[in-house]
Tab-separated table of N, CA and C in Angstrom:
chain	number	residue	atom	x	y	z
W	1	MET	N	14.460	1.488	15.004
W	1	MET	CA	13.028	0.774	14.394
W	1	MET	C	12.960	-0.654	14.683
W	2	PRO	N	11.461	-1.177	15.195
W	2	PRO	CA	11.682	-2.991	15.000
W	2	PRO	C	12.040	-3.464	13.478
W	3	GLU	N	12.562	-5.134	14.107
W	3	GLU	CA	12.872	-5.403	12.735
W	3	GLU	C	11.318	-6.118	12.030
W	4	LEU	N	11.021	-5.715	11.258
W	4	LEU	CA	9.568	-6.052	10.609
W	4	LEU	C	9.937	-6.869	8.990
W	5	ARG	N	8.804	-7.746	8.814
W	5	ARG	CA	8.968	-8.396	7.404
W	5	ARG	C	7.545	-8.419	6.985
W	6	LEU	N	7.409	-8.943	5.535
W	6	LEU	CA	6.163	-9.224	4.825
W	6	LEU	C	5.761	-10.788	5.055
W	7	VAL	N	4.512	-11.052	5.346
W	7	VAL	CA	4.321	-12.420	4.962
W	7	VAL	C	2.961	-12.519	3.979
W	8	PRO	N	3.157	-13.394	2.985
W	8	PRO	CA	1.574	-14.071	2.049
W	8	PRO	C	0.488	-13.868	3.362
W	9	ILE	N	-0.780	-13.664	2.895
W	9	ILE	CA	-1.567	-13.820	3.312
W	9	ILE	C	-2.146	-15.236	3.290
W	10	THR	N	-2.487	-16.176	4.132
W	10	THR	CA	-2.845	-17.485	3.914
W	10	THR	C	-3.961	-18.520	4.725
W	11	PRO	N	-4.459	-18.932	4.692
W	11	PRO	CA	-5.643	-19.608	5.504
W	11	PRO	C	-4.839	-19.355	7.092
W	12	ALA	N	-3.881	-19.953	7.256
W	12	ALA	CA	-3.665	-19.806	8.802
W	12	ALA	C	-3.401	-18.429	9.106
W	13	ASN	N	-3.368	-17.085	8.636
W	13	ASN	CA	-2.989	-15.775	9.060
W	13	ASN	C	-4.075	-14.818	8.289
W	14	ILE	N	-5.009	-15.160	8.101
W	14	ILE	CA	-6.019	-14.349	7.048
W	14	ILE	C	-6.907	-13.759	8.425
W	15	ASP	N	-7.212	-14.412	9.352
W	15	ASP	CA	-7.712	-13.605	10.752
W	15	ASP	C	-6.956	-12.603	11.138
W	16	THR	N	-5.505	-12.806	11.499
W	16	THR	CA	-4.820	-12.165	11.391
W	16	THR	C	-4.994	-10.848	10.969
W	17	ALA	N	-4.958	-10.723	9.540
W	17	ALA	CA	-4.987	-10.338	8.559
W	17	ALA	C	-6.434	-9.219	9.145
W	18	LEU	N	-7.242	-9.723	8.730
W	18	LEU	CA	-8.500	-9.116	8.881
W	18	LEU	C	-8.892	-8.187	10.191
W	19	ALA	N	-7.998	-8.711	10.982
W	19	ALA	CA	-7.897	-7.620	12.496
W	19	ALA	C	-7.107	-6.787	12.300
W	20	VAL	N	-6.391	-6.066	11.305
W	20	VAL	CA	-5.453	-4.949	11.086
W	20	VAL	C	-6.741	-3.901	11.010
W	21	ARG	N	-6.501	-2.995	12.013
W	21	ARG	CA	-7.261	-1.792	11.453
W	21	ARG	C	-6.891	-0.949	11.836
W	22	VAL	N	-7.062	0.488	11.313
W	22	VAL	CA	-6.110	2.276	11.238
W	22	VAL	C	-7.544	2.628	13.322
W	23	ARG	N	-6.649	4.122	13.313
W	23	ARG	CA	-7.508	4.506	13.942
W	23	ARG	C	-8.561	5.406	13.126
W	24	PRO	N	-9.720	4.996	14.508
W	24	PRO	CA	-11.010	5.407	13.567
W	24	PRO	C	-11.012	6.853	12.659
W	25	ASP	N	-10.105	7.453	12.948
W	25	ASP	CA	-10.240	8.871	12.318
W	25	ASP	C	-9.478	9.007	10.859
W	26	GLN	N	-9.057	7.630	11.120
W	26	GLN	CA	-8.258	7.545	9.606
W	26	GLN	C	-9.316	6.499	8.519
W	27	GLU	N	-9.958	6.072	9.315
W	27	GLU	CA	-10.860	5.021	8.156
W	27	GLU	C	-11.331	5.671	6.985
W	28	HIS	N	-11.560	6.650	6.732
W	28	HIS	CA	-12.275	7.340	5.973
W	28	HIS	C	-11.136	7.709	4.698
W	29	PHE	N	-9.963	7.606	5.279
W	29	PHE	CA	-8.750	7.398	4.074
W	29	PHE	C	-8.075	5.983	3.813
W	30	VAL	N	-8.908	5.051	4.080
W	30	VAL	CA	-7.824	4.107	3.358
W	30	VAL	C	-9.285	2.753	3.716
W	31	SER	N	-9.252	1.746	2.880
W	31	SER	CA	-10.363	0.735	3.176
W	31	SER	C	-9.720	0.202	3.629
W	32	PRO	N	-10.968	-0.911	4.486
W	32	PRO	CA	-10.659	-1.844	5.399
W	32	PRO	C	-9.938	-3.014	4.602
W	33	VAL	N	-8.697	-3.967	5.513
W	33	VAL	CA	-7.906	-5.094	5.277
W	33	VAL	C	-9.397	-6.087	4.145
W	34	ALA	N	-10.614	-6.156	4.986
W	34	ALA	CA	-11.697	-7.030	4.289
W	34	ALA	C	-11.629	-6.716	2.360
W	35	LYS	N	-11.699	-5.769	2.465
W	35	LYS	CA	-12.231	-5.176	1.151
W	35	LYS	C	-10.978	-5.539	0.350
W	36	SER	N	-9.443	-4.943	0.813
W	36	SER	CA	-8.535	-4.886	0.012
W	36	SER	C	-8.372	-6.708	-0.399
W	37	LEU	N	-8.589	-7.712	0.485
W	37	LEU	CA	-8.537	-8.915	0.238
W	37	LEU	C	-9.459	-9.639	-0.603
W	38	ALA	N	-11.299	-8.743	-1.121
W	38	ALA	CA	-11.771	-9.024	-2.034
W	38	ALA	C	-11.459	-8.670	-3.469
W	39	GLU	N	-10.547	-7.598	-3.277
W	39	GLU	CA	-10.117	-6.859	-4.482
W	39	GLU	C	-8.913	-7.859	-5.179
W	40	ALA	N	-8.004	-8.234	-4.432
W	40	ALA	CA	-6.923	-9.222	-4.457
W	40	ALA	C	-7.340	-10.191	-5.264
W	41	TYR	N	-8.528	-11.030	-4.439
W	41	TYR	CA	-8.920	-12.170	-5.116
W	41	TYR	C	-9.723	-11.842	-6.439
W	42	VAL	N	-10.380	-10.894	-6.630
W	42	VAL	CA	-10.610	-10.436	-8.176
W	42	VAL	C	-9.760	-10.113	-9.077
W	43	HIS	N	-9.193	-9.566	-8.567
W	43	HIS	CA	-7.494	-8.805	-9.495
W	43	HIS	C	-6.534	-9.854	-9.547
W	44	GLY	N	-6.725	-11.083	-9.075
W	44	GLY	CA	-5.343	-11.900	-9.625
W	44	GLY	C	-4.287	-11.589	-9.269
W	45	GLU	N	-3.121	-11.493	-10.443
W	45	GLU	CA	-2.334	-11.774	-10.271
W	45	GLU	C	-1.569	-9.901	-10.002
W	46	THR	N	-2.531	-9.257	-10.576
W	46	THR	CA	-2.066	-7.761	-10.261
W	46	THR	C	-2.491	-7.247	-8.598
W	47	ALA	N	-2.778	-7.937	-7.786
W	47	ALA	CA	-2.779	-7.951	-6.579
W	47	ALA	C	-1.997	-8.619	-5.765
W	48	TRP	N	-0.863	-8.191	-5.085
W	48	TRP	CA	-0.203	-8.268	-3.953
W	48	TRP	C	-0.400	-7.931	-2.875
W	49	PRO	N	-0.913	-8.253	-1.939
W	49	PRO	CA	-1.169	-8.214	-0.836
W	49	PRO	C	-0.443	-8.802	0.188
W	50	ARG	N	0.168	-8.121	1.476
W	50	ARG	CA	0.866	-8.923	2.409
W	50	ARG	C	0.613	-8.466	3.931
W	51	LEU	N	1.135	-9.092	4.676
W	51	LEU	CA	0.589	-8.973	6.188
W	51	LEU	C	2.165	-8.250	6.726
W	52	ILE	N	2.190	-7.272	7.352
W	52	ILE	CA	3.429	-6.639	7.965
W	52	ILE	C	3.414	-7.317	9.381
W	53	LEU	N	4.565	-8.134	10.018
W	53	LEU	CA	5.083	-8.472	11.277
W	53	LEU	C	5.931	-7.576	11.773
W	54	ASP	N	6.093	-7.869	12.933
W	54	ASP	CA	7.334	-7.135	13.562
W	54	ASP	C	8.047	-8.327	14.284
W	55	GLU	N	8.980	-7.817	14.980
W	55	GLU	CA	10.051	-9.483	15.331
W	55	GLU	C	9.639	-10.203	16.239
W	56	ASP	N	8.116	-9.883	16.745
W	56	ASP	CA	7.886	-10.652	17.776
W	56	ASP	C	6.470	-11.789	16.721
W	57	GLY	N	6.211	-11.237	15.589
W	57	GLY	CA	5.104	-12.123	14.942
W	57	GLY	C	4.352	-11.544	15.479
W	58	THR	N	3.977	-10.097	15.931
W	58	THR	CA	2.692	-9.453	16.017
W	58	THR	C	2.541	-8.722	14.545
W	59	ALA	N	0.918	-8.761	14.082
W	59	ALA	CA	0.715	-7.660	12.795
W	59	ALA	C	0.768	-6.542	13.479
W	60	VAL	N	1.329	-5.867	12.597
W	60	VAL	CA	1.209	-4.078	12.374
W	60	VAL	C	0.823	-3.306	11.679
W	61	GLY	N	0.307	-4.128	10.363
W	61	GLY	CA	-0.184	-3.319	9.285
W	61	GLY	C	-0.180	-4.190	7.923
W	62	PHE	N	-0.608	-4.217	7.639
W	62	PHE	CA	-1.390	-4.633	6.036
W	62	PHE	C	-0.915	-3.701	5.057
W	63	LEU	N	-0.689	-4.410	3.553
W	63	LEU	CA	-0.242	-3.698	2.399
W	63	LEU	C	-0.662	-4.136	1.226
W	64	MET	N	-0.989	-3.434	0.301
W	64	MET	CA	-1.197	-4.517	-0.610
W	64	MET	C	-0.648	-3.611	-1.922
W	65	ALA	N	-0.200	-4.004	-2.934
W	65	ALA	CA	0.848	-3.486	-4.134
W	65	ALA	C	-0.317	-4.004	-5.651
W	66	PHE	N	-0.220	-3.213	-6.536
W	66	PHE	CA	-0.579	-3.720	-7.319
W	66	PHE	C	0.736	-3.350	-8.725
W	67	LEU	N	0.183	-4.755	-9.390
W	67	LEU	CA	1.231	-4.985	-10.337
W	67	LEU	C	0.778	-5.285	-11.514
W	68	ASP	N	1.673	-3.886	-12.731
W	68	ASP	CA	1.006	-3.735	-14.005
W	68	ASP	C	-0.317	-3.611	-14.497
W	69	ILE	N	-1.356	-2.900	-13.841
W	69	ILE	CA	-2.302	-2.860	-14.065
W	69	ILE	C	-2.964	-2.121	-15.032
W	70	ASP	N	-3.738	-1.816	-15.549
W	70	ASP	CA	-4.014	-1.009	-17.135
W	70	ASP	C	-4.786	0.134	-16.261
W	71	TRP	N	-3.726	0.814	-16.220
W	71	TRP	CA	-4.553	2.506	-15.637
W	71	TRP	C	-5.529	2.987	-15.725
W	72	ASN	N	-5.824	3.188	-17.461
W	72	ASN	CA	-7.181	3.811	-17.372
W	72	ASN	C	-7.790	2.849	-18.593
W	73	GLY	N	-7.506	1.635	-18.620
W	73	GLY	CA	-8.101	0.917	-19.312
W	73	GLY	C	-8.216	0.520	-20.908
W	74	LYS	N	-7.227	1.558	-21.774
W	74	LYS	CA	-7.002	1.624	-22.923
W	74	LYS	C	-5.998	0.357	-23.462
W	75	GLY	N	-5.531	-0.346	-22.502
W	75	GLY	CA	-4.489	-1.195	-22.472
W	75	GLY	C	-2.937	-0.554	-23.444
W	76	VAL	N	-2.627	1.036	-22.855
W	76	VAL	CA	-1.505	1.578	-22.565
W	76	VAL	C	-0.505	1.901	-22.176
W	77	ASP	N	-1.282	2.253	-20.737
W	77	ASP	CA	-0.779	2.764	-19.540
W	77	ASP	C	-0.490	1.552	-18.443
W	78	PHE	N	0.447	1.090	-18.446
W	78	PHE	CA	0.346	-0.228	-17.203
W	78	PHE	C	1.437	0.368	-15.998
W	79	ARG	N	0.599	0.228	-14.983
W	79	ARG	CA	1.432	0.848	-13.887
W	79	ARG	C	1.475	0.034	-12.409
W	80	SER	N	2.413	-0.162	-11.519
W	80	SER	CA	2.727	-0.423	-10.500
W	80	SER	C	2.497	0.410	-9.480
W	81	GLY	N	2.335	-0.187	-8.260
W	81	GLY	CA	2.502	0.671	-7.059
W	81	GLY	C	1.605	0.482	-5.841
W	82	LEU	N	1.640	1.216	-4.974
W	82	LEU	CA	1.066	0.760	-3.708
W	82	LEU	C	-0.511	1.198	-3.654
W	83	TRP	N	-1.333	-0.198	-3.342
W	83	TRP	CA	-2.657	0.066	-3.307
W	83	TRP	C	-3.107	0.573	-1.934
W	84	ARG	N	-2.735	-0.313	-1.356
W	84	ARG	CA	-3.302	-0.034	0.269
W	84	ARG	C	-2.479	-0.027	1.394
W	85	LEU	N	-2.532	0.666	2.320
W	85	LEU	CA	-1.920	0.538	3.614
W	85	LEU	C	-2.085	1.041	5.058
W	86	ASN	N	-2.391	0.164	5.688
W	86	ASN	CA	-3.424	0.053	7.026
W	86	ASN	C	-2.370	-0.047	7.931
W	87	VAL	N	-2.035	0.939	8.971
W	87	VAL	CA	-1.104	0.555	9.867
W	87	VAL	C	-1.790	0.728	11.063
W	88	VAL	N	-1.755	-0.625	12.344
W	88	VAL	CA	-2.820	-0.683	13.322
W	88	VAL	C	-2.150	0.861	14.098
W	89	PRO	N	-2.976	1.149	15.255
W	89	PRO	CA	-2.740	2.289	15.921
W	89	PRO	C	-1.190	2.309	16.590
W	90	ASP	N	-1.154	1.543	17.634
W	90	ASP	CA	0.044	1.237	18.032
W	90	ASP	C	1.556	1.324	17.492
W	91	ALA	N	1.310	0.825	16.107
W	91	ALA	CA	2.845	0.859	15.486
W	91	ALA	C	2.973	2.137	14.329
W	92	GLN	N	1.942	3.398	14.657
W	92	GLN	CA	2.176	4.383	13.965
W	92	GLN	C	3.821	5.494	14.422
W	93	GLY	N	4.052	5.747	13.602
W	93	GLY	CA	5.191	6.703	14.025
W	93	GLY	C	6.453	5.999	14.531
W	94	ARG	N	6.531	4.366	13.960
W	94	ARG	CA	7.742	3.247	14.334
W	94	ARG	C	7.858	3.061	13.260
W	95	GLY	N	7.919	3.360	11.866
W	95	GLY	CA	8.526	3.282	10.642
W	95	GLY	C	8.012	1.961	10.045
W	96	VAL	N	6.520	2.052	10.329
W	96	VAL	CA	5.793	0.557	9.546
W	96	VAL	C	5.953	0.981	8.061
W	97	GLY	N	4.850	2.484	8.188
W	97	GLY	CA	4.745	2.757	7.024
W	97	GLY	C	5.774	2.961	6.133
W	98	ARG	N	6.956	3.523	6.522
W	98	ARG	CA	8.256	3.735	5.358
W	98	ARG	C	8.771	2.007	5.070
W	99	PHE	N	8.484	1.010	6.525
W	99	PHE	CA	9.166	-0.063	5.431
W	99	PHE	C	8.100	-0.506	4.734
W	100	ALA	N	6.993	-0.258	4.871
W	100	ALA	CA	6.130	-0.719	3.933
W	100	ALA	C	5.926	-0.377	2.510
W	101	VAL	N	6.454	1.148	2.418
W	101	VAL	CA	6.290	1.543	1.239
W	101	VAL	C	8.096	1.035	0.500
W	102	SER	N	8.880	0.919	1.194
W	102	SER	CA	10.349	0.469	0.627
W	102	SER	C	10.276	-0.858	0.118
W	103	SER	N	9.490	-1.822	0.996
W	103	SER	CA	9.308	-3.179	0.484
W	103	SER	C	8.751	-3.346	-0.562
W	104	VAL	N	7.529	-2.509	-1.015
W	104	VAL	CA	6.973	-2.526	-2.085
W	104	VAL	C	7.939	-2.014	-3.494
W	105	ALA	N	8.825	-0.728	-3.264
W	105	ALA	CA	10.125	-0.133	-4.182
W	105	ALA	C	10.620	-1.258	-4.534
W	106	ASP	N	11.011	-2.160	-3.917
W	106	ASP	CA	12.086	-3.391	-3.448
W	106	ASP	C	11.810	-4.541	-4.670
W	107	GLU	N	10.342	-4.458	-4.585
W	107	GLU	CA	9.591	-5.936	-5.234
W	107	GLU	C	9.546	-5.079	-6.621
W	108	LEU	N	9.062	-3.991	-6.860
W	108	LEU	CA	8.888	-3.373	-8.171
W	108	LEU	C	10.201	-3.280	-8.781
W	109	ARG	N	11.089	-2.790	-8.072
W	109	ARG	CA	12.733	-3.104	-8.401
W	109	ARG	C	12.992	-4.143	-9.060
W	110	ARG	N	12.549	-5.247	-8.435
W	110	ARG	CA	13.075	-6.484	-8.663
W	110	ARG	C	12.387	-7.296	-9.837
W	111	ARG	N	11.197	-6.557	-10.010
W	111	ARG	CA	10.535	-6.713	-11.076
W	111	ARG	C	10.461	-6.093	-12.088
W	112	GLY	N	11.579	-5.358	-12.412
W	112	GLY	CA	12.249	-4.280	-13.311
W	112	GLY	C	11.043	-2.737	-13.464
W	113	VAL	N	10.458	-2.370	-12.473
W	113	VAL	CA	9.511	-1.314	-12.552
W	113	VAL	C	10.674	-0.259	-12.159
W	114	THR	N	10.331	0.923	-13.148
W	114	THR	CA	10.928	2.062	-12.716
W	114	THR	C	10.311	3.154	-11.970
W	115	ARG	N	9.104	3.336	-11.935
W	115	ARG	CA	7.804	3.749	-11.017
W	115	ARG	C	6.961	3.159	-10.530
W	116	MET	N	7.263	3.999	-9.483
W	116	MET	CA	5.826	3.740	-8.267
W	116	MET	C	4.964	4.276	-7.869
W	117	TYR	N	3.687	4.190	-7.941
W	117	TYR	CA	2.844	4.753	-8.051
W	117	TYR	C	1.732	4.715	-6.732
W	118	VAL	N	1.415	5.752	-5.975
W	118	VAL	CA	0.474	5.669	-4.935
W	118	VAL	C	-0.810	6.522	-4.940
W	119	THR	N	-2.101	6.387	-4.541
W	119	THR	CA	-3.042	7.436	-4.701
W	119	THR	C	-3.654	7.398	-3.098
W	120	TRP	N	-3.800	9.028	-2.949
W	120	TRP	CA	-4.832	9.013	-1.599
W	120	TRP	C	-5.418	9.744	-1.275
W	121	HIS	N	-6.722	9.714	-0.764
W	121	HIS	CA	-7.485	10.762	-0.537
W	121	HIS	C	-7.019	11.971	-0.004
W	122	PRO	N	-7.551	13.219	-0.418
W	122	PRO	CA	-6.799	14.641	0.071
W	122	PRO	C	-7.955	14.728	0.865
W	123	GLY	N	-6.837	15.702	1.942
W	123	GLY	CA	-7.495	16.013	3.331
W	123	GLY	C	-6.877	16.466	4.180
W	124	ASP	N	-6.976	16.900	5.333
W	124	ASP	CA	-6.400	17.436	6.639
W	124	ASP	C	-6.299	16.662	6.987
W	125	ASP	N	-4.822	16.335	7.696
W	125	ASP	CA	-4.547	14.717	8.446
W	125	ASP	C	-4.559	13.477	7.591
W	126	GLY	N	-4.448	14.081	6.250
W	126	GLY	CA	-4.733	12.902	5.154
W	126	GLY	C	-2.846	12.123	5.060
W	127	PRO	N	-3.004	11.221	4.306
W	127	PRO	CA	-1.173	11.046	4.157
W	127	PRO	C	-0.145	11.522	3.319
W	128	GLU	N	-1.019	12.571	2.291
W	128	GLU	CA	-0.058	13.054	1.411
W	128	GLU	C	0.996	13.368	2.177
W	129	GLY	N	1.609	13.954	3.292
W	129	GLY	CA	2.509	14.946	3.816
W	129	GLY	C	3.703	13.347	4.071
W	130	PHE	N	3.166	11.921	4.273
W	130	PHE	CA	3.875	10.964	4.869
W	130	PHE	C	4.596	10.652	3.309
W	131	TYR	N	4.064	10.606	2.464
W	131	TYR	CA	3.982	10.028	1.058
W	131	TYR	C	5.279	11.138	0.144
W	132	ARG	N	4.458	12.393	0.418
W	132	ARG	CA	5.600	13.496	-0.178
W	132	ARG	C	7.185	13.420	0.795
W	133	LYS	N	7.133	12.998	1.735
W	133	LYS	CA	8.329	13.248	2.422
W	133	LYS	C	9.241	12.087	1.782
W	134	LEU	N	8.158	10.451	1.607
W	134	LEU	CA	9.034	9.761	1.139
W	134	LEU	C	9.421	9.721	-0.106
W	135	GLY	N	9.150	11.182	-0.989
W	135	GLY	CA	9.810	11.086	-1.982
W	135	GLY	C	8.803	11.349	-3.265
W	136	PHE	N	7.529	10.731	-2.659
W	136	PHE	CA	6.600	11.132	-3.837
W	136	PHE	C	6.317	12.423	-4.604
W	137	GLU	N	6.127	12.503	-5.906
W	137	GLU	CA	5.880	13.498	-6.428
W	137	GLU	C	4.407	13.355	-7.205
W	138	LEU	N	3.511	14.757	-7.135
W	138	LEU	CA	2.427	14.641	-7.660
W	138	LEU	C	2.613	14.480	-9.046
W	139	THR	N	1.565	13.888	-9.704
W	139	THR	CA	1.807	13.626	-11.286
W	139	THR	C	0.686	14.947	-11.628
W	140	GLY	N	-0.339	15.174	-11.137
W	140	GLY	CA	-1.099	16.124	-11.813
W	140	GLY	C	-2.353	15.468	-11.724
W	141	GLU	N	-2.551	14.251	-11.650
W	141	GLU	CA	-3.745	13.427	-12.277
W	141	GLU	C	-4.576	13.096	-11.106
W	142	THR	N	-5.990	12.757	-11.437
W	142	THR	CA	-6.709	11.981	-10.058
W	142	THR	C	-7.002	10.567	-10.508
W	143	SER	N	-7.355	9.741	-9.898
W	143	SER	CA	-7.881	8.825	-9.918
W	143	SER	C	-9.175	7.952	-8.836
W	144	GLY	N	-9.999	7.954	-9.079
W	144	GLY	CA	-11.386	8.180	-8.359
W	144	GLY	C	-11.337	9.298	-7.536
W	145	GLY	N	-10.776	10.413	-7.663
W	145	GLY	CA	-11.301	11.134	-6.983
W	145	GLY	C	-10.297	11.373	-5.790
W	146	GLN	N	-9.069	10.221	-6.065
W	146	GLN	CA	-7.920	10.490	-5.265
W	146	GLN	C	-6.696	10.866	-5.951
W	147	THR	N	-5.573	11.913	-5.323
W	147	THR	CA	-4.464	12.311	-5.778
W	147	THR	C	-3.530	10.974	-6.152
W	148	VAL	N	-2.865	11.470	-7.418
W	148	VAL	CA	-1.803	10.261	-7.825
W	148	VAL	C	-0.612	10.906	-7.568
W	149	GLY	N	0.409	10.068	-6.915
W	149	GLY	CA	1.812	10.571	-6.773
W	149	GLY	C	2.761	9.075	-7.572
W	150	VAL	N	4.037	9.819	-7.312
W	150	VAL	CA	5.001	8.570	-8.196
W	150	VAL	C	6.070	9.017	-7.644
W	151	LEU	N	6.712	7.971	-7.586
W	151	LEU	CA	8.153	7.487	-6.898
W	151	LEU	C	9.068	7.422	-8.012
W	152	HIS	N	10.226	7.983	-8.062
W	152	HIS	CA	11.049	7.684	-9.587
W	152	HIS	C	11.895	6.236	-8.899
W	153	LEU	N	12.143	5.117	-9.356
W	153	LEU	CA	12.630	4.025	-8.806
W	153	LEU	C	14.338	3.986	-9.109
């Protein structure tokens, strides 16, 4: 697995982040980086967007975590987890997604979080198998038509 690192999105690398795209057949499973960054802007401190770079400094992906969001809008269930994961086609199958999930899990543990959530669009060729292999369990919930998974940290 190549050496990977996360960096915050800055004015110097925003165009690089915006250029991160998944394969065309995956576009219906994950929103583009531009939408994620717009959501990060309006959600302020609850969004944690990061660019994923390889050892050469090439962008191989983008992730965005959510931190202590009010899950159902009632002020009683606050959750954290992986909001978005976009991996460029040439980097898929090289451990970038696993690195992204592990990095978010590490950040959440650092913040004292004990459960990491993720949602995904169900469907053939979707990301469910990937998340299940990493230990996410189905919660039995849906959110916005997406399946909800949880990983105990």
